[in-house]
Short mmCIF file of C-alpha atoms and ligand atoms in Angstrom, two decimals:
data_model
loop_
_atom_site.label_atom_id
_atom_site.label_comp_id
_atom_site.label_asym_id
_atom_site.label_seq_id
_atom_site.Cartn_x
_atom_site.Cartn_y
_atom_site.Cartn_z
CA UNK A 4 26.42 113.70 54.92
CA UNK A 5 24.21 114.18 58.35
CA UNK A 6 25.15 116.72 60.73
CA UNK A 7 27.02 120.38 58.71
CA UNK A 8 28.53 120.93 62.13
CA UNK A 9 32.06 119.66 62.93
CA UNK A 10 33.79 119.95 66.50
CA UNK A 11 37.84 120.33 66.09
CA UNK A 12 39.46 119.12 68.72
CA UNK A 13 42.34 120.97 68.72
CA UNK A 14 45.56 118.61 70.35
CA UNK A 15 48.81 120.59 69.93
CA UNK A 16 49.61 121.55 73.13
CA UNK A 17 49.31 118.48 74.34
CA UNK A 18 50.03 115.89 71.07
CA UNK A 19 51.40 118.60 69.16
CA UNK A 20 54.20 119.10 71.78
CA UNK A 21 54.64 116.36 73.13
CA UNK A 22 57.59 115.08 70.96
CA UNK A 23 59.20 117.83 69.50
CA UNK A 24 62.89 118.59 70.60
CA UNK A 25 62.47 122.27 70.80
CA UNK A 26 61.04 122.63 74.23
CA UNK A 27 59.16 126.00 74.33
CA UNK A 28 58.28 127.69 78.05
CA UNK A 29 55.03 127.36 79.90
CA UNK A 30 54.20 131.25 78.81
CA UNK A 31 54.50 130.13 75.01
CA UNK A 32 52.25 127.24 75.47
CA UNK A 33 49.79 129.18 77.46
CA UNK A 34 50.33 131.95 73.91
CA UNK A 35 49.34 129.20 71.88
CA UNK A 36 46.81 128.04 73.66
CA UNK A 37 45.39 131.66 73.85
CA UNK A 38 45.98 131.91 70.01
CA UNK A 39 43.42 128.56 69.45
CA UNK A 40 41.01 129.79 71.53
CA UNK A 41 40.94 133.39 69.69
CA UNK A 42 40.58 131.36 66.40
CA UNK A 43 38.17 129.84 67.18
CA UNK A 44 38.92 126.34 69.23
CA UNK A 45 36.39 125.38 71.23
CA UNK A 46 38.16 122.09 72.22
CA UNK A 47 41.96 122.15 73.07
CA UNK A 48 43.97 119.58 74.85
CA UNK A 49 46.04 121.20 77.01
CA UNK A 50 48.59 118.68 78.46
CA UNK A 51 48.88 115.72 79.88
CA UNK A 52 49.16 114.12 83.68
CA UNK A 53 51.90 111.41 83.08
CA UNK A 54 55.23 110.35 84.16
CA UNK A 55 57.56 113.43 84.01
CA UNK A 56 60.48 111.17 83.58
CA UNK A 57 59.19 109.65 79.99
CA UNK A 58 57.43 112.61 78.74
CA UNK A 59 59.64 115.77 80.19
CA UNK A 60 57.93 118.17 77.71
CA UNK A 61 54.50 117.91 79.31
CA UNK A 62 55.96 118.19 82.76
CA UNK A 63 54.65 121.68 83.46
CA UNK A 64 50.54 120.68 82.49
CA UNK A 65 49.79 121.67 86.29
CA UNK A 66 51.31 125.01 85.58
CA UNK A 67 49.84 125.41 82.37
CA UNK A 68 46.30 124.61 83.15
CA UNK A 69 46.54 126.83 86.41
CA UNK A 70 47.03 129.45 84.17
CA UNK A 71 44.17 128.54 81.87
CA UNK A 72 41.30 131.59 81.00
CA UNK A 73 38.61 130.93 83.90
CA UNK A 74 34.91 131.58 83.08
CA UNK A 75 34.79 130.73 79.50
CA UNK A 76 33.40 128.21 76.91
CA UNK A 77 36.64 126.75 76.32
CA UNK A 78 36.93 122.65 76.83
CA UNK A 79 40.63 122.57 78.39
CA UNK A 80 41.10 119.15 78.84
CA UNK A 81 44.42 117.10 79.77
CA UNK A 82 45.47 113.17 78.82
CA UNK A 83 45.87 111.05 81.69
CA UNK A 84 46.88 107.41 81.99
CA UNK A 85 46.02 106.71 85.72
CA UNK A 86 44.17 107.89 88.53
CA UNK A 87 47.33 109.90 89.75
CA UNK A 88 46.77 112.08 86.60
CA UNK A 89 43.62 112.34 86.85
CA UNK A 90 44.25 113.49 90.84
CA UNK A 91 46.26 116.02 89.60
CA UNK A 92 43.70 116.99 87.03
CA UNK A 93 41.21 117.94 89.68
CA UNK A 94 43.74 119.71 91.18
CA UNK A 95 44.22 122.14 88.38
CA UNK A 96 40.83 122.87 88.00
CA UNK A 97 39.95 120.85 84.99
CA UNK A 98 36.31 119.02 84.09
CA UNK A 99 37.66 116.55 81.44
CA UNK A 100 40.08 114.36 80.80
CA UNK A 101 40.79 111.93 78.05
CA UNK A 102 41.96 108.09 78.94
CA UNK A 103 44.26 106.15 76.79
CA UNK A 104 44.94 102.88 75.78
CA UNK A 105 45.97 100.44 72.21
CA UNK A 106 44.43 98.20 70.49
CA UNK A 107 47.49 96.66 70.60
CA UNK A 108 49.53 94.65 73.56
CA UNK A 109 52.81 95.94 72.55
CA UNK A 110 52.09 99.80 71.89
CA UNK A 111 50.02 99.31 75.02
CA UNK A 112 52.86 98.35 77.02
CA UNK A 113 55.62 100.32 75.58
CA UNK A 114 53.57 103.45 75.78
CA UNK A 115 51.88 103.40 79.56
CA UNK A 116 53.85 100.05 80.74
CA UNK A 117 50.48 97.93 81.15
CA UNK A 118 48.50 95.20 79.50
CA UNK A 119 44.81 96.28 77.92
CA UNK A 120 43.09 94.99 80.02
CA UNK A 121 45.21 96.67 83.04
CA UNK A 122 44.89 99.88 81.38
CA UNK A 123 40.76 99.00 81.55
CA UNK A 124 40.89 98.01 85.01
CA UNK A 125 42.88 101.34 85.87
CA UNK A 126 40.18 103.34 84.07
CA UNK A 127 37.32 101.87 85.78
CA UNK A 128 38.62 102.94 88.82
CA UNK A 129 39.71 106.14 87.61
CA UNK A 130 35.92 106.58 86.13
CA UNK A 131 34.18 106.12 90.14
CA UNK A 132 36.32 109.41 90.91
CA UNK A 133 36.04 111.45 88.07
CA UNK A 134 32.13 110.36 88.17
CA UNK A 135 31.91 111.74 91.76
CA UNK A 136 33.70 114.80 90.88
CA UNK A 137 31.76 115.51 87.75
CA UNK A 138 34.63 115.06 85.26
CA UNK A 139 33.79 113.90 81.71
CA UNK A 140 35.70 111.11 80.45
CA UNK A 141 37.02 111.13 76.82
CA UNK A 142 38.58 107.55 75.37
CA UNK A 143 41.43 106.92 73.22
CA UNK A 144 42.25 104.05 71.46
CA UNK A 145 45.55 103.84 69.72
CA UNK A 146 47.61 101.96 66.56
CA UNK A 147 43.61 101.26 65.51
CA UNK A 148 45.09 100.35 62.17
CA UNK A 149 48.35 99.05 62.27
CA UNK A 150 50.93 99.09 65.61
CA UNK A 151 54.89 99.78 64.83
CA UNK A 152 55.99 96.83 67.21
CA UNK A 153 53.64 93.81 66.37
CA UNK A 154 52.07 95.28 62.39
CA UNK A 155 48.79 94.21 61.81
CA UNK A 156 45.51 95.01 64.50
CA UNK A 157 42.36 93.45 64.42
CA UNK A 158 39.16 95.15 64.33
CA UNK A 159 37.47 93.39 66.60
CA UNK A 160 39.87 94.51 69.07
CA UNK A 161 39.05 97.77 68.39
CA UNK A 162 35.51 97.06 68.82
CA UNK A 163 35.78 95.17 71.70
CA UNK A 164 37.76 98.12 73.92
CA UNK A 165 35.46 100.99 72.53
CA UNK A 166 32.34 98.94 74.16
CA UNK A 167 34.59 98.00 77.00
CA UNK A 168 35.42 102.09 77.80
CA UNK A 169 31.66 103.37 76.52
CA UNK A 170 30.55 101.42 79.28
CA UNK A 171 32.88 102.50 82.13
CA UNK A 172 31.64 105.77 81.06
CA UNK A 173 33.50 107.35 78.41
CA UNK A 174 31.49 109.69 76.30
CA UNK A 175 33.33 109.65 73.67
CA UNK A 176 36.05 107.42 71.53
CA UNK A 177 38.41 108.51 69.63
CA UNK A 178 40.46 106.13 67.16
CA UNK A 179 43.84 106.76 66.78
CA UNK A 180 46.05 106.09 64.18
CA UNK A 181 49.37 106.59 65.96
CA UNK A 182 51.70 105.91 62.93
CA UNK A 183 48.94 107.21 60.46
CA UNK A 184 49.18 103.80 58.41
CA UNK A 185 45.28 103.37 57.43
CA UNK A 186 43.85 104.14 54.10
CA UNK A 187 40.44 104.72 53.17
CA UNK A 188 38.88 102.24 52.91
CA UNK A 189 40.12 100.64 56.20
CA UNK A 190 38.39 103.64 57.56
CA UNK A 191 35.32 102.43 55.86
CA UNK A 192 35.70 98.97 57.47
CA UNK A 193 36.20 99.94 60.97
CA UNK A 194 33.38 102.99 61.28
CA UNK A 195 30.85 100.06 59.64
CA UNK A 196 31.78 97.71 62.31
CA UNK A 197 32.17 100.09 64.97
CA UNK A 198 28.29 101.37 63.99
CA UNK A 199 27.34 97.83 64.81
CA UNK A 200 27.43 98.07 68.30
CA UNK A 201 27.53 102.48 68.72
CA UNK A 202 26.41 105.89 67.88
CA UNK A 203 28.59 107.08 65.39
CA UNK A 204 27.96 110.29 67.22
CA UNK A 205 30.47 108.63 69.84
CA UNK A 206 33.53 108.12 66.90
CA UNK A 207 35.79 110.70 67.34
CA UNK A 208 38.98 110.34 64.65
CA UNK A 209 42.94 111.47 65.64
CA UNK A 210 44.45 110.96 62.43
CA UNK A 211 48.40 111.25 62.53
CA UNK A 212 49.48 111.94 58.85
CA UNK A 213 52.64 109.94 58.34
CA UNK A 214 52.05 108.38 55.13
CA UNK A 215 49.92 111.18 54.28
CA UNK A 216 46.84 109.54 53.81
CA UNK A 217 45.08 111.61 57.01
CA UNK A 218 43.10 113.99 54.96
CA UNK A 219 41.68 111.33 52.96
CA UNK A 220 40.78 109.19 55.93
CA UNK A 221 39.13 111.89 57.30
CA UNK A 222 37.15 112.37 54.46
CA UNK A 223 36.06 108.88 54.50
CA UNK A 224 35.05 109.37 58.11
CA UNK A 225 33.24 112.26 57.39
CA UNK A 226 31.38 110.39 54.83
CA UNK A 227 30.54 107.70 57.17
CA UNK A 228 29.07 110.56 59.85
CA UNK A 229 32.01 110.97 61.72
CA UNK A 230 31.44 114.90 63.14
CA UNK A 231 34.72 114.59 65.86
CA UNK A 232 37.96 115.54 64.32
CA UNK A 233 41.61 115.63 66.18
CA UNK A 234 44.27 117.74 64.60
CA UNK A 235 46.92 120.13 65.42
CA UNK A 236 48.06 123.47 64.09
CA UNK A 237 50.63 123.53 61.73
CA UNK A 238 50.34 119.76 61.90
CA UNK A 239 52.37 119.43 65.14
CA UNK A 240 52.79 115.94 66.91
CA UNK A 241 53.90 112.49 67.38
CA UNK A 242 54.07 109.91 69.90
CA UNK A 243 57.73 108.86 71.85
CA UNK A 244 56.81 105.61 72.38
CA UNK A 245 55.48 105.21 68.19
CA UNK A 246 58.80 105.66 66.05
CA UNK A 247 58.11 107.10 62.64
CA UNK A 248 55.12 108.53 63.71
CA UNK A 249 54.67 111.96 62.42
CA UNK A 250 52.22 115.47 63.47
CA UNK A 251 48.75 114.91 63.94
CA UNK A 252 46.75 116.10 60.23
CA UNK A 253 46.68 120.08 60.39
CA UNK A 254 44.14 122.06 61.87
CA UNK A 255 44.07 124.51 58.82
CA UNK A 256 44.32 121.62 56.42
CA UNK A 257 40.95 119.67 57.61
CA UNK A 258 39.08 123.91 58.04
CA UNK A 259 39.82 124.31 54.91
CA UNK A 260 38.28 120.94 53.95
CA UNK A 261 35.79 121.44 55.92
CA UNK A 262 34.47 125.03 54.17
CA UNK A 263 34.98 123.37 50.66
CA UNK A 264 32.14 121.21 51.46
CA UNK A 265 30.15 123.45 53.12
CA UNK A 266 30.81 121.88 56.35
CA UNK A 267 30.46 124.22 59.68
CA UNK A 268 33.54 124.28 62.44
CA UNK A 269 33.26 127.85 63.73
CA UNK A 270 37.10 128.49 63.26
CA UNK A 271 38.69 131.11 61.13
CA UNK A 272 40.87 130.15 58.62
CA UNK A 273 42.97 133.27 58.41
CA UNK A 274 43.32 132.77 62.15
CA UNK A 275 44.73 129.59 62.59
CA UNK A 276 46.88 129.84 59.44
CA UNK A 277 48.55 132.65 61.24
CA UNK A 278 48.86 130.35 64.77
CA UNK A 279 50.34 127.90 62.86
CA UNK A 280 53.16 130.31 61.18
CA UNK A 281 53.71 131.57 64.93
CA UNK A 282 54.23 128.36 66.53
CA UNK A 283 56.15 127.29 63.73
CA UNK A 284 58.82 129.80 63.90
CA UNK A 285 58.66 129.40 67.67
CA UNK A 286 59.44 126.00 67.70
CA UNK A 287 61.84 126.38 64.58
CA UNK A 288 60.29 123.92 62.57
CA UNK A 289 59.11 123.69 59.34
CA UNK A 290 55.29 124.10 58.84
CA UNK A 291 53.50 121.14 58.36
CA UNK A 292 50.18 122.36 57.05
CA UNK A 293 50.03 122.57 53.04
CA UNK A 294 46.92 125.02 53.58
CA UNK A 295 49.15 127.15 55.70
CA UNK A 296 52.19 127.19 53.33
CA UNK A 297 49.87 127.99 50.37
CA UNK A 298 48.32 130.85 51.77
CA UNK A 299 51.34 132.63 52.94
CA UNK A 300 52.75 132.04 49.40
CA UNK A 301 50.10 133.71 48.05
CA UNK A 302 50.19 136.70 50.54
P1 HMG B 29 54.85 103.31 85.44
O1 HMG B 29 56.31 103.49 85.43
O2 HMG B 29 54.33 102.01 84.97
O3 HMG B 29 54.14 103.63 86.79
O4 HMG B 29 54.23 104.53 84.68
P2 HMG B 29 54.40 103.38 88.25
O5 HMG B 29 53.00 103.36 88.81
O6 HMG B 29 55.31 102.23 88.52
O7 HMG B 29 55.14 104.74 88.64
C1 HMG B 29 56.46 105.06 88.25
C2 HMG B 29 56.68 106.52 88.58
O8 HMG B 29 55.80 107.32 87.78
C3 HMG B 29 56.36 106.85 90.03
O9 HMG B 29 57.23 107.90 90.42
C4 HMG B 29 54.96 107.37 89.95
O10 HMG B 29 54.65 108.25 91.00
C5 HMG B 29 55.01 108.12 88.64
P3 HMG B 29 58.57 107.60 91.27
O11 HMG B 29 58.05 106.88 92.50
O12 HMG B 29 59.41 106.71 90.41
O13 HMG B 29 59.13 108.96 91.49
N1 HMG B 29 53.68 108.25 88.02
C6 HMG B 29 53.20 109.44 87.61
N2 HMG B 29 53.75 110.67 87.59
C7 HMG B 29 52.99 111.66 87.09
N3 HMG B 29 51.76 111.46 86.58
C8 HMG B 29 51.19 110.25 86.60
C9 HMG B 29 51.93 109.17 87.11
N4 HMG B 29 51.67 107.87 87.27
C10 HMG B 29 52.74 107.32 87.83
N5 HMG B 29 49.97 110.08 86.11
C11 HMG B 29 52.79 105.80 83.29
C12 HMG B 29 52.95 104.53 84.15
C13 HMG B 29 51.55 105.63 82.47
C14 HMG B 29 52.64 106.98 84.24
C15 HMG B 29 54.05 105.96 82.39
O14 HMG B 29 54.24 104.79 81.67
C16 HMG B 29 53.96 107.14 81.46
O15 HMG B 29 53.95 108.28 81.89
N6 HMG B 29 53.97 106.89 80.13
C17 HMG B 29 53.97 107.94 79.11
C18 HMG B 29 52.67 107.87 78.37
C19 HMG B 29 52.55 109.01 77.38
O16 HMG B 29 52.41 110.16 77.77
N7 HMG B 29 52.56 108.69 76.07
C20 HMG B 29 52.35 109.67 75.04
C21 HMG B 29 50.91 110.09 74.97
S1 HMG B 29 49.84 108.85 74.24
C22 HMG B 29 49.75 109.31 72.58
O17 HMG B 29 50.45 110.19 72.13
C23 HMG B 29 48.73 108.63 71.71
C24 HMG B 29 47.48 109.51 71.43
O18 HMG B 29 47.86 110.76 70.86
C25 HMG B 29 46.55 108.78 70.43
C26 HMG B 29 47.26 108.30 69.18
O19 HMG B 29 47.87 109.12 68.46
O20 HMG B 29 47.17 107.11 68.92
C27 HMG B 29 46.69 109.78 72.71
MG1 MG B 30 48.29 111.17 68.80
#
């Protein structure tokens, strides 16, 4: 392996809550958002700038990231589909935003109503303002391995719309498996062709871990230089628009990973453990990190 540093990007109060029917107040997320950071999170996404009427859990982002800790290291960065999120974005302060689109027509249009190649042409416009109001640009691509309306995707799709947003300006991609489908070696497949035409210091990976193969995939990634790696505490998450699409892979899960192979994240195990029994009890829910629920049994 390359690099021994990893950057978590931590996406559970955005992702994480997204979906879940246990709506928790704008204090709580602004606790758990406080609780990342104190663990360690360098990178958190905070909310997202969408419609309020299809995602009613996010609704409060403007509240939440005018609350946000000024003056510190912290990326706090919110999703946004359009350049009315990202308006609203600059509004609350923020210097980053992350872009979204499919790799597949249907997802595409079920999830933000648009074709891919709309969604493009709404970024590139998007890109001019946040370019002229120094905002960085992250890029997701979803249902990279498999979309629960139309089944398969094909790589050079996938390809094809990470050049496409690299070039509008995105400085970073990162591959989502919405209904965490993918195996290993699909992983393999897709990094090797993706290298073909970028940095794999661009990949970014945002396993979901529905058929429980997101740990392994991640490992594969890892393998293949991936150093970007999307989870959520106590494996939070799920998209509305991707049915049967479980949390994002836990945070704890890939740290402790991650310190098995000597790997660097600069986030404390003990910590996040703990956020993700918090959050978990807040939000009534069973916890969905094994590394969480084997440490507590052994406390
Ligand atoms: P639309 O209905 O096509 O847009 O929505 P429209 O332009 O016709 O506007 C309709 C209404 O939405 C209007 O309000 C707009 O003002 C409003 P009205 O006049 O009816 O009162 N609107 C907005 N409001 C707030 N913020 C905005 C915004 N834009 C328009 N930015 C839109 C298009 C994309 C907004 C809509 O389809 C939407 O909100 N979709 C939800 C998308 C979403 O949040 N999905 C879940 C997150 S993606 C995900 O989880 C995947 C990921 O994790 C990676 C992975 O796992 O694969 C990232
Ligand atoms: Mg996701």
């Amino acid at each position: 392996m390359s690099s021994s540093t990893v950057r978590i990007v931590d996406v559970s109060p955005r992702d994480g809550l997204q979906n879940e029917p246990t709506r928790i107040s704008t204090e709580a997320k602004l606790g758990l958002i406080e609780r990342l950071s104190t663990a360690g999170l360098q990178h958190i996404e905070v909310g997202s700038f969408v419609s309020p009427h299809r995602v009613p859990c996010m609704a409060d982002s403007m509240q939440v990231c005018q609350s946000l800790p000024k003056h510190t290291d912290i990326n706090f960065y919110a999703l946004v589909p359009n350049v009315q999120g990202l308006q609203k974005a600059i509004d609350a302060g923020l210097t980053e935003v992350a872009v979204f689109t499919a790799a597949s027509e249907q997802f595409c249009q079920r999830n933000i109503n648009c074709s891919i190649d709309e969604s493009l042409s709404r970024f590139s416009e998007l890109m001019v303002i946040a370019e002229d109001h120094d905002i960085r640009v992250r890029g997701y691509i979803s249902t990279v391995f498999g979309c629960p309306y139309q089944g398969t995707v094909s790589i050079e799709k996938v390809v094809n719309i990470s050049q496409q947003l690299l070039e509008m300006g995105c400085y970073e991609i990162s591959l989502g498996d919405t209904i965490g489908i993918g195996t290993a070696n699909q992983v393999k497949i897709l990094l090797n062709a993706l290298c073909q035409t970028m940095p794999i210091e661009k990949v970014a990976v945002h396993f979901h871990d529905s058929y429980g193969q997101a740990l392994t995939n991640i490992y594969a990634a890892l393998e293949a230089g991936v150093r970007v790696i999307d989870s959520s505490v106590a494996g939070l998450g799920g998209c509305p628009y991707a049915k049967g699409s479980t949390g994002n892979i836990a945070t704890e899960d890939v740290v402790y990973l991650l310190n098995g192979l000597g790997l660097e994240s600069g986030i404390d195990l003990h910590k996040i453990v703990a956020v993700g029994h918090w959050i978990s009890s807040l939000l009534q829910r069973e916890n969905a990190s094994k590394v969480g629920l084997a440490m507590n049994m052994r406390r």
